[in-house]
């Protein structure tokens, strides 16, 4: 594969784009159409037989989406990328495209709630066996592999504890058994981590988060070798989870400043994590850039920055934490992460409120846990805000 030697910011701005665009535009137009016209039957036949590369129908593709796909493939250093209407559409599509009835998949247990739900509740209905292994337990991972295992799935860093998977070890275990590996790299982004360089087969992103970066779109991406992405695309052609032209435009727009944003997210994330770790009202801070974090050493080896998500436990109970969350003034209380605006949430209430408390604790969601998606505001302002909010709570 020819390696693109250009820097990441240059690739963010120019990657995947044609220099000559319609109407001499600098930007890529939003091609807002559901279907595409053939001048005559000859043209249709030439398209069908593959002589001519063009669009046919909106569920199969649109030019705006293709630019965004090529840009993301270049950022990740992959041969090809496929874009979906959401991160979950990308996740469910890639798993269903790669697995058949009777197959077995291994999933690292610390992951996005809906990814876990899909693997636990939906895949077994199609006779696909799922084994959850403890995140970061490579012996358990190796011994979970059977001759039916087709895929290993993990996030890195994970949600919400930012645990970092040793990609080299996972690739080595998978290669011994000819099993493919999918890494959800949403929290890291290609700015901080390039799983394909480690031999990972497929990288997934909720492009809703850092790639889009502005809390204004939903999309998901899968990046990997051309044959694997072709299979995923074929599945998408049938099931229809493609990103729409307007969403693709917003994604291209957001990616222009990707490198700048990530630099600020990384710097802010580290500054906020250090502040929280040193604060007497905080029991524990989870951030892979802190030496106290379990994944610190692997993170330093395989990541070039640690991102903008910081999780922490307030020294107190459910109510103390609610009072803290309600006292912050700059971050919005909202789910999601990775945008320019800081967002803060208490997972026990935001995503897991309906779950039994004991069940919640079993998967590590404590009452006093807070997930903070640090935006690109000034770190001093964010820290001053956290400090005043922590000053208002009583244990
Ligand atoms: C948000 C998220 C998803 C799901 O993406 P959507 O775009 O919301 O569908 C998957 N994985 C991780 C790690 C996420 O943070």
Short mmCIF file of C-alpha atoms and ligand atoms in Angstrom, two decimals:
data_model
loop_
_atom_site.label_atom_id
_atom_site.label_comp_id
_atom_site.label_asym_id
_atom_site.label_seq_id
_atom_site.Cartn_x
_atom_site.Cartn_y
_atom_site.Cartn_z
CA UNK A 1 0.00 0.00 0.00
CA UNK A 2 1.54 3.37 -0.93
CA UNK A 3 1.85 5.38 2.27
CA UNK A 4 0.61 8.92 2.21
CA UNK A 5 3.55 10.92 3.52
CA UNK A 6 1.65 14.20 3.93
CA UNK A 7 1.01 15.45 7.45
CA UNK A 8 -2.29 14.76 9.16
CA UNK A 9 -3.54 18.34 8.99
CA UNK A 10 -2.79 18.53 5.25
CA UNK A 11 -4.68 15.26 4.81
CA UNK A 12 -7.58 16.64 6.88
CA UNK A 13 -7.86 19.65 4.60
CA UNK A 14 -7.09 18.15 1.18
CA UNK A 15 -7.37 14.37 1.56
CA UNK A 16 -9.86 12.62 -0.68
CA UNK A 17 -10.74 15.76 -2.63
CA UNK A 18 -10.43 16.45 -6.34
CA UNK A 19 -8.66 19.72 -7.09
CA UNK A 20 -11.15 20.53 -9.83
CA UNK A 21 -14.57 20.74 -8.31
CA UNK A 22 -17.89 21.58 -9.98
CA UNK A 23 -18.40 25.29 -10.70
CA UNK A 24 -14.78 26.02 -9.69
CA UNK A 25 -15.87 25.76 -6.07
CA UNK A 26 -13.25 25.48 -3.33
CA UNK A 27 -15.59 23.31 -1.28
CA UNK A 28 -17.26 20.01 -2.18
CA UNK A 29 -20.87 20.56 -3.19
CA UNK A 30 -23.69 18.77 -1.43
CA UNK A 31 -25.10 16.65 -4.23
CA UNK A 32 -28.64 16.57 -2.93
CA UNK A 33 -30.33 13.99 -5.13
CA UNK A 34 -31.83 10.57 -4.53
CA UNK A 35 -31.14 9.21 -8.00
CA UNK A 36 -28.86 9.76 -11.02
CA UNK A 37 -29.72 10.13 -14.71
CA UNK A 38 -28.46 7.97 -17.60
CA UNK A 39 -28.40 9.71 -21.00
CA UNK A 40 -29.22 6.49 -22.82
CA UNK A 41 -29.24 2.71 -22.45
CA UNK A 42 -25.62 2.45 -23.62
CA UNK A 43 -24.50 4.54 -20.65
CA UNK A 44 -26.51 2.34 -18.30
CA UNK A 45 -24.95 -0.83 -19.72
CA UNK A 46 -21.45 0.69 -19.51
CA UNK A 47 -22.09 1.50 -15.86
CA UNK A 48 -23.51 -1.95 -15.10
CA UNK A 49 -20.55 -3.73 -16.69
CA UNK A 50 -18.12 -1.55 -14.77
CA UNK A 51 -16.69 0.37 -17.77
CA UNK A 52 -17.80 3.67 -16.30
CA UNK A 53 -17.45 4.71 -12.66
CA UNK A 54 -20.39 6.92 -11.67
CA UNK A 55 -23.37 7.09 -9.33
CA UNK A 56 -26.63 5.24 -9.87
CA UNK A 57 -28.94 5.54 -6.87
CA UNK A 58 -28.60 7.33 -3.54
CA UNK A 59 -28.64 4.22 -1.35
CA UNK A 60 -25.47 3.02 -3.11
CA UNK A 61 -23.58 6.27 -2.92
CA UNK A 62 -23.30 9.97 -3.50
CA UNK A 63 -20.28 12.09 -4.48
CA UNK A 64 -20.20 14.06 -1.21
CA UNK A 65 -20.05 10.81 0.78
CA UNK A 66 -17.27 9.47 -1.45
CA UNK A 67 -15.05 12.48 -0.69
CA UNK A 68 -15.63 12.01 3.05
CA UNK A 69 -14.86 8.28 2.77
CA UNK A 70 -11.59 8.87 0.94
CA UNK A 71 -10.59 11.57 3.42
CA UNK A 72 -11.16 9.28 6.41
CA UNK A 73 -9.32 6.40 4.69
CA UNK A 74 -6.34 8.72 4.17
CA UNK A 75 -6.38 9.93 7.78
CA UNK A 76 -6.44 6.36 9.07
CA UNK A 77 -3.87 5.14 6.52
CA UNK A 78 -6.30 2.50 5.20
CA UNK A 79 -7.03 1.40 1.65
CA UNK A 80 -10.71 2.24 1.82
CA UNK A 81 -13.49 3.42 4.12
CA UNK A 82 -17.28 3.05 4.24
CA UNK A 83 -19.51 5.67 5.82
CA UNK A 84 -22.80 4.98 7.54
CA UNK A 85 -25.73 6.94 8.90
CA UNK A 86 -24.43 6.50 12.49
CA UNK A 87 -21.72 4.78 14.47
CA UNK A 88 -24.18 2.04 15.46
CA UNK A 89 -25.15 1.50 11.84
CA UNK A 90 -21.44 1.04 11.06
CA UNK A 91 -20.96 -1.31 14.02
CA UNK A 92 -23.99 -3.52 13.37
CA UNK A 93 -23.31 -3.60 9.62
CA UNK A 94 -19.68 -4.62 9.89
CA UNK A 95 -20.49 -7.40 12.38
CA UNK A 96 -23.40 -8.74 10.36
CA UNK A 97 -21.40 -8.50 7.13
CA UNK A 98 -18.54 -10.52 8.59
CA UNK A 99 -20.44 -13.12 10.63
CA UNK A 100 -22.81 -15.90 9.62
CA UNK A 101 -25.02 -18.31 11.52
CA UNK A 102 -22.82 -20.66 13.57
CA UNK A 103 -19.95 -18.18 13.87
CA UNK A 104 -18.42 -17.00 17.13
CA UNK A 105 -17.30 -13.50 18.07
CA UNK A 106 -15.29 -12.36 21.10
CA UNK A 107 -16.01 -8.94 22.58
CA UNK A 108 -13.99 -7.08 25.24
CA UNK A 109 -16.57 -6.36 27.92
CA UNK A 110 -15.98 -2.66 28.51
CA UNK A 111 -17.77 -0.93 25.69
CA UNK A 112 -20.44 1.42 24.47
CA UNK A 113 -23.80 0.39 25.91
CA UNK A 114 -25.56 -0.20 22.58
CA UNK A 115 -22.62 -2.18 21.16
CA UNK A 116 -22.86 -4.49 24.18
CA UNK A 117 -26.64 -4.74 23.77
CA UNK A 118 -26.32 -5.64 20.09
CA UNK A 119 -23.77 -8.37 20.82
CA UNK A 120 -25.60 -9.72 23.86
CA UNK A 121 -29.21 -9.60 22.72
CA UNK A 122 -29.37 -9.44 18.94
CA UNK A 123 -26.49 -11.54 17.56
CA UNK A 124 -27.57 -14.72 19.44
CA UNK A 125 -30.99 -14.49 17.74
CA UNK A 126 -29.15 -15.14 14.47
CA UNK A 127 -27.24 -18.09 15.93
CA UNK A 128 -24.05 -16.10 16.33
CA UNK A 129 -22.25 -17.01 19.55
CA UNK A 130 -20.79 -14.20 21.61
CA UNK A 131 -18.21 -14.44 24.39
CA UNK A 132 -17.44 -11.41 26.51
CA UNK A 133 -13.95 -11.37 27.97
CA UNK A 134 -12.57 -9.03 30.56
CA UNK A 135 -11.07 -5.97 28.91
CA UNK A 136 -7.32 -6.31 28.74
CA UNK A 137 -7.21 -9.97 29.85
CA UNK A 138 -5.18 -11.50 27.01
CA UNK A 139 -5.06 -15.01 28.51
CA UNK A 140 -8.85 -15.07 28.75
CA UNK A 141 -9.00 -13.75 25.18
CA UNK A 142 -6.67 -16.45 23.85
CA UNK A 143 -8.52 -19.26 25.60
CA UNK A 144 -11.93 -17.99 24.41
CA UNK A 145 -10.97 -18.61 20.78
CA UNK A 146 -12.59 -21.67 19.17
CA UNK A 147 -12.50 -22.95 15.61
CA UNK A 148 -15.71 -21.02 15.00
CA UNK A 149 -14.27 -17.67 16.09
CA UNK A 150 -14.23 -15.20 13.23
CA UNK A 151 -13.80 -11.84 14.90
CA UNK A 152 -12.43 -10.11 18.00
CA UNK A 153 -14.00 -6.76 18.85
CA UNK A 154 -12.72 -4.14 21.25
CA UNK A 155 -12.73 -0.45 21.89
CA UNK A 156 -9.47 1.32 22.65
CA UNK A 157 -9.52 3.44 24.70
CA UNK A 158 -12.71 2.05 26.21
CA UNK A 159 -15.86 3.78 27.38
CA UNK A 160 -16.02 5.02 30.14
CA UNK A 161 -12.76 4.01 31.90
CA UNK A 162 -10.39 4.79 29.04
CA UNK A 163 -8.65 1.44 29.30
CA UNK A 164 -6.14 0.91 26.54
CA UNK A 165 -5.87 -2.39 24.67
CA UNK A 166 -2.41 -3.68 23.78
CA UNK A 167 -2.98 -3.85 20.02
CA UNK A 168 0.22 -5.81 19.35
CA UNK A 169 -0.82 -8.56 21.74
CA UNK A 170 -4.34 -8.81 20.35
CA UNK A 171 -3.03 -8.99 16.78
CA UNK A 172 -0.56 -11.70 17.77
CA UNK A 173 -3.27 -13.82 19.43
CA UNK A 174 -5.69 -13.28 16.53
CA UNK A 175 -3.07 -14.10 13.89
CA UNK A 176 -2.29 -17.47 15.53
CA UNK A 177 -5.91 -18.46 14.87
CA UNK A 178 -6.53 -16.49 11.67
CA UNK A 179 -9.17 -14.40 13.40
CA UNK A 180 -9.88 -10.83 12.31
CA UNK A 181 -9.80 -7.89 14.72
CA UNK A 182 -12.09 -4.86 14.77
CA UNK A 183 -11.10 -1.88 16.94
CA UNK A 184 -13.58 0.86 17.79
CA UNK A 185 -11.19 3.80 17.88
CA UNK A 186 -13.81 6.49 18.44
CA UNK A 187 -12.15 7.82 21.62
CA UNK A 188 -8.66 7.92 20.09
CA UNK A 189 -9.26 9.05 16.50
CA UNK A 190 -6.50 8.67 13.87
CA UNK A 191 -4.86 11.75 15.38
CA UNK A 192 -3.86 9.76 18.46
CA UNK A 193 -3.83 6.12 17.35
CA UNK A 194 -3.53 4.21 14.07
CA UNK A 195 -4.64 0.61 14.72
CA UNK A 196 -4.07 -0.47 11.09
CA UNK A 197 -0.32 0.15 11.56
CA UNK A 198 -0.39 -2.54 14.25
CA UNK A 199 -2.00 -5.08 11.93
CA UNK A 200 -5.58 -4.54 13.07
CA UNK A 201 -7.97 -5.46 10.23
CA UNK A 202 -10.74 -2.91 10.67
CA UNK A 203 -11.09 0.38 12.53
CA UNK A 204 -14.49 1.76 13.41
CA UNK A 205 -15.45 5.29 14.36
CA UNK A 206 -18.58 6.95 15.52
CA UNK A 207 -17.92 9.94 13.25
CA UNK A 208 -20.61 11.68 15.29
CA UNK A 209 -17.86 12.30 17.84
CA UNK A 210 -14.37 13.69 17.09
CA UNK A 211 -14.36 13.25 13.30
CA UNK A 212 -17.44 15.44 12.85
CA UNK A 213 -16.42 17.30 15.97
CA UNK A 214 -19.19 19.88 16.25
CA UNK A 215 -22.07 18.03 17.92
CA UNK A 216 -24.11 18.58 14.77
CA UNK A 217 -24.18 15.33 12.77
CA UNK A 218 -24.55 11.55 13.05
CA UNK A 219 -22.30 9.23 11.10
CA UNK A 220 -20.10 6.16 11.43
CA UNK A 221 -17.05 4.95 9.54
CA UNK A 222 -15.30 1.62 8.97
CA UNK A 223 -11.76 1.63 7.55
CA UNK A 224 -9.65 -1.29 6.33
CA UNK A 225 -8.40 -3.21 3.30
CA UNK A 226 -10.24 -2.79 0.00
CA UNK A 227 -11.72 -6.33 -0.05
CA UNK A 228 -13.04 -6.10 3.53
CA UNK A 229 -14.56 -2.67 2.93
CA UNK A 230 -16.09 -3.90 -0.35
CA UNK A 231 -17.91 -6.62 1.61
CA UNK A 232 -19.13 -4.10 4.18
CA UNK A 233 -20.29 -1.78 1.40
CA UNK A 234 -22.18 -4.56 -0.34
CA UNK A 235 -24.01 -5.18 2.93
CA UNK A 236 -24.76 -1.46 3.23
CA UNK A 237 -26.09 -1.35 -0.36
CA UNK A 238 -28.74 -3.87 0.71
CA UNK A 239 -29.51 -2.68 4.23
CA UNK A 240 -29.38 1.03 3.44
CA UNK A 241 -27.51 2.60 6.38
CA UNK A 242 -25.61 5.05 4.19
CA UNK A 243 -24.74 8.60 5.31
CA UNK A 244 -26.81 11.24 3.51
CA UNK A 245 -25.17 13.95 1.35
CA UNK A 246 -25.77 16.72 3.86
CA UNK A 247 -24.32 14.70 6.76
CA UNK A 248 -21.31 13.86 4.58
CA UNK A 249 -20.81 17.56 3.83
CA UNK A 250 -20.87 18.46 7.53
CA UNK A 251 -18.35 15.68 8.17
CA UNK A 252 -15.98 17.04 5.48
CA UNK A 253 -16.45 20.53 6.94
CA UNK A 254 -15.69 19.28 10.45
CA UNK A 255 -12.64 17.32 9.32
CA UNK A 256 -10.96 20.43 7.88
CA UNK A 257 -10.02 21.47 11.43
CA UNK A 258 -9.58 17.92 12.75
CA UNK A 259 -5.88 18.24 13.64
CA UNK A 260 -6.32 21.65 15.29
CA UNK A 261 -9.26 20.45 17.33
CA UNK A 262 -7.53 17.27 18.46
CA UNK A 263 -4.48 19.19 19.58
CA UNK A 264 -6.69 21.31 21.83
CA UNK A 265 -8.76 18.30 23.04
CA UNK A 266 -5.53 16.51 23.97
CA UNK A 267 -4.09 19.52 25.80
CA UNK A 268 -7.37 20.28 27.60
CA UNK A 269 -7.95 16.63 28.47
CA UNK A 270 -4.55 16.34 30.13
CA UNK A 271 -4.89 19.67 31.97
CA UNK A 272 -8.36 18.81 33.29
CA UNK A 273 -7.29 15.27 34.27
CA UNK A 274 -4.28 16.60 36.21
CA UNK A 275 -6.44 19.16 37.98
CA UNK A 276 -9.06 16.58 38.95
CA UNK A 277 -6.46 14.07 40.12
CA UNK A 278 -5.06 16.64 42.51
CA UNK A 279 -8.43 17.79 43.87
CA UNK A 280 -9.42 16.64 47.37
CA UNK A 281 -13.10 16.19 46.40
CA UNK A 282 -12.23 13.72 43.61
CA UNK A 283 -11.74 10.10 44.61
CA UNK A 284 -10.30 8.79 41.36
CA UNK A 285 -9.54 10.12 37.89
CA UNK A 286 -9.37 7.95 34.76
CA UNK A 287 -7.30 9.31 31.89
CA UNK A 288 -4.70 7.33 29.91
CA UNK A 289 -2.29 10.28 30.01
CA UNK A 290 -2.03 10.08 33.81
CA UNK A 291 0.78 7.94 35.21
CA UNK A 292 -1.69 6.54 37.73
CA UNK A 293 -3.85 5.06 34.94
CA UNK A 294 -3.61 1.30 34.33
CA UNK A 295 -3.18 1.83 30.60
CA UNK A 296 -0.56 4.59 30.84
CA UNK A 297 2.41 2.59 29.57
CA UNK A 298 0.64 1.00 26.61
CA UNK A 299 -0.96 4.34 25.82
CA UNK A 300 2.48 5.99 25.68
CA UNK A 301 3.69 3.22 23.36
CA UNK A 302 0.83 3.16 20.88
CA UNK A 303 -0.83 6.58 21.13
CA UNK A 304 0.48 10.04 20.34
CA UNK A 305 -2.07 11.84 22.53
CA UNK A 306 -4.77 10.83 24.98
CA UNK A 307 -7.90 12.59 23.78
CA UNK A 308 -10.49 14.73 25.46
CA UNK A 309 -12.54 12.31 27.54
CA UNK A 310 -11.84 12.27 31.28
CA UNK A 311 -13.82 10.06 33.67
CA UNK A 312 -13.73 10.51 37.43
CA UNK A 313 -15.41 9.61 40.69
CA UNK A 314 -16.62 12.37 42.97
CA UNK A 315 -15.83 11.83 46.64
CA UNK A 316 -19.45 11.29 47.68
CA UNK A 317 -22.60 9.48 46.65
CA UNK A 318 -25.25 9.75 43.95
CA UNK A 319 -26.68 12.98 45.36
CA UNK A 320 -23.32 14.68 45.84
CA UNK A 321 -22.53 13.90 42.22
CA UNK A 322 -25.89 15.24 41.02
CA UNK A 323 -25.19 18.49 42.90
CA UNK A 324 -21.76 18.75 41.30
CA UNK A 325 -23.11 18.11 37.78
CA UNK A 326 -25.87 20.67 38.28
CA UNK A 327 -23.35 23.25 39.51
CA UNK A 328 -21.06 23.30 36.45
CA UNK A 329 -21.69 26.26 34.17
CA UNK A 330 -19.64 25.74 30.96
CA UNK A 331 -20.19 22.08 29.99
CA UNK A 332 -23.67 21.09 28.90
CA UNK A 333 -25.36 18.11 30.54
CA UNK A 334 -25.74 15.85 27.51
CA UNK A 335 -24.81 12.41 26.18
CA UNK A 336 -22.20 12.07 23.43
CA UNK A 337 -18.61 13.32 23.28
CA UNK A 338 -15.94 14.60 20.95
CA UNK A 339 -17.41 17.96 20.00
CA UNK A 340 -16.07 21.49 20.43
CA UNK A 341 -18.57 22.12 23.27
CA UNK A 342 -17.72 20.41 26.57
CA UNK A 343 -20.36 17.88 27.63
CA UNK A 344 -20.70 16.29 31.05
CA UNK A 345 -22.77 13.34 32.25
CA UNK A 346 -23.30 11.00 35.16
CA UNK A 347 -23.52 7.58 33.40
CA UNK A 348 -25.60 6.04 36.25
CA UNK A 349 -28.34 8.49 35.30
CA UNK A 350 -27.68 9.40 31.67
CA UNK A 351 -27.45 5.98 30.05
CA UNK A 352 -27.98 3.38 32.76
CA UNK A 353 -30.81 4.78 34.91
CA UNK A 354 -33.30 2.05 34.00
CA UNK A 355 -30.83 -0.69 34.88
CA UNK A 356 -30.87 -2.23 38.39
CA UNK A 357 -28.25 -0.61 40.59
CA UNK A 358 -26.58 -3.98 41.27
CA UNK A 359 -26.45 -4.72 37.54
CA UNK A 360 -25.03 -1.26 36.91
CA UNK A 361 -22.30 -1.79 39.51
CA UNK A 362 -21.49 -5.16 37.98
CA UNK A 363 -20.47 -3.48 34.73
CA UNK A 364 -18.59 -0.82 36.66
CA UNK A 365 -21.02 2.08 36.48
CA UNK A 366 -20.77 3.60 39.95
CA UNK A 367 -23.23 6.24 41.21
CA UNK A 368 -20.48 8.84 41.63
CA UNK A 369 -18.90 8.28 38.20
CA UNK A 370 -18.77 11.29 35.88
CA UNK A 371 -17.77 11.31 32.22
CA UNK A 372 -16.49 14.63 31.00
CA UNK A 373 -16.00 15.20 27.27
CA UNK A 374 -13.62 18.12 27.35
CA UNK A 375 -14.27 20.53 24.50
CA UNK A 376 -11.96 23.11 22.97
CA UNK A 377 -12.76 25.97 25.35
CA UNK A 378 -9.83 27.45 27.28
CA UNK A 379 -8.53 24.94 29.84
CA UNK A 380 -8.27 27.65 32.53
CA UNK A 381 -11.96 28.45 32.21
CA UNK A 382 -12.98 24.78 32.35
CA UNK A 383 -10.79 24.17 35.39
CA UNK A 384 -12.09 27.26 37.19
CA UNK A 385 -15.64 26.08 36.48
CA UNK A 386 -14.98 22.55 37.80
CA UNK A 387 -13.30 24.07 40.86
CA UNK A 388 -16.28 26.30 41.73
CA UNK A 389 -18.70 23.37 41.20
CA UNK A 390 -16.63 21.10 43.46
CA UNK A 391 -16.53 23.90 46.01
CA UNK A 392 -20.31 23.82 46.25
CA UNK A 393 -20.72 20.16 47.21
CA UNK A 394 -20.67 18.75 50.72
CA UNK A 395 -19.78 15.13 51.31
C1 LIG B 1 -21.12 7.01 20.31
C2 LIG B 1 -20.39 5.75 20.16
C3 LIG B 1 -20.87 4.74 19.32
C4 LIG B 1 -22.16 4.86 18.58
O1 LIG B 1 -22.11 5.88 17.60
P1 LIG B 1 -23.41 6.69 17.11
O2 LIG B 1 -22.85 7.61 16.08
O3 LIG B 1 -23.98 7.38 18.31
O4 LIG B 1 -24.36 5.68 16.56
C5 LIG B 1 -20.09 3.59 19.19
N1 LIG B 1 -18.93 3.43 19.86
C6 LIG B 1 -18.45 4.39 20.69
C7 LIG B 1 -17.17 4.16 21.40
C8 LIG B 1 -19.17 5.58 20.86
O5 LIG B 1 -18.70 6.51 21.70
#
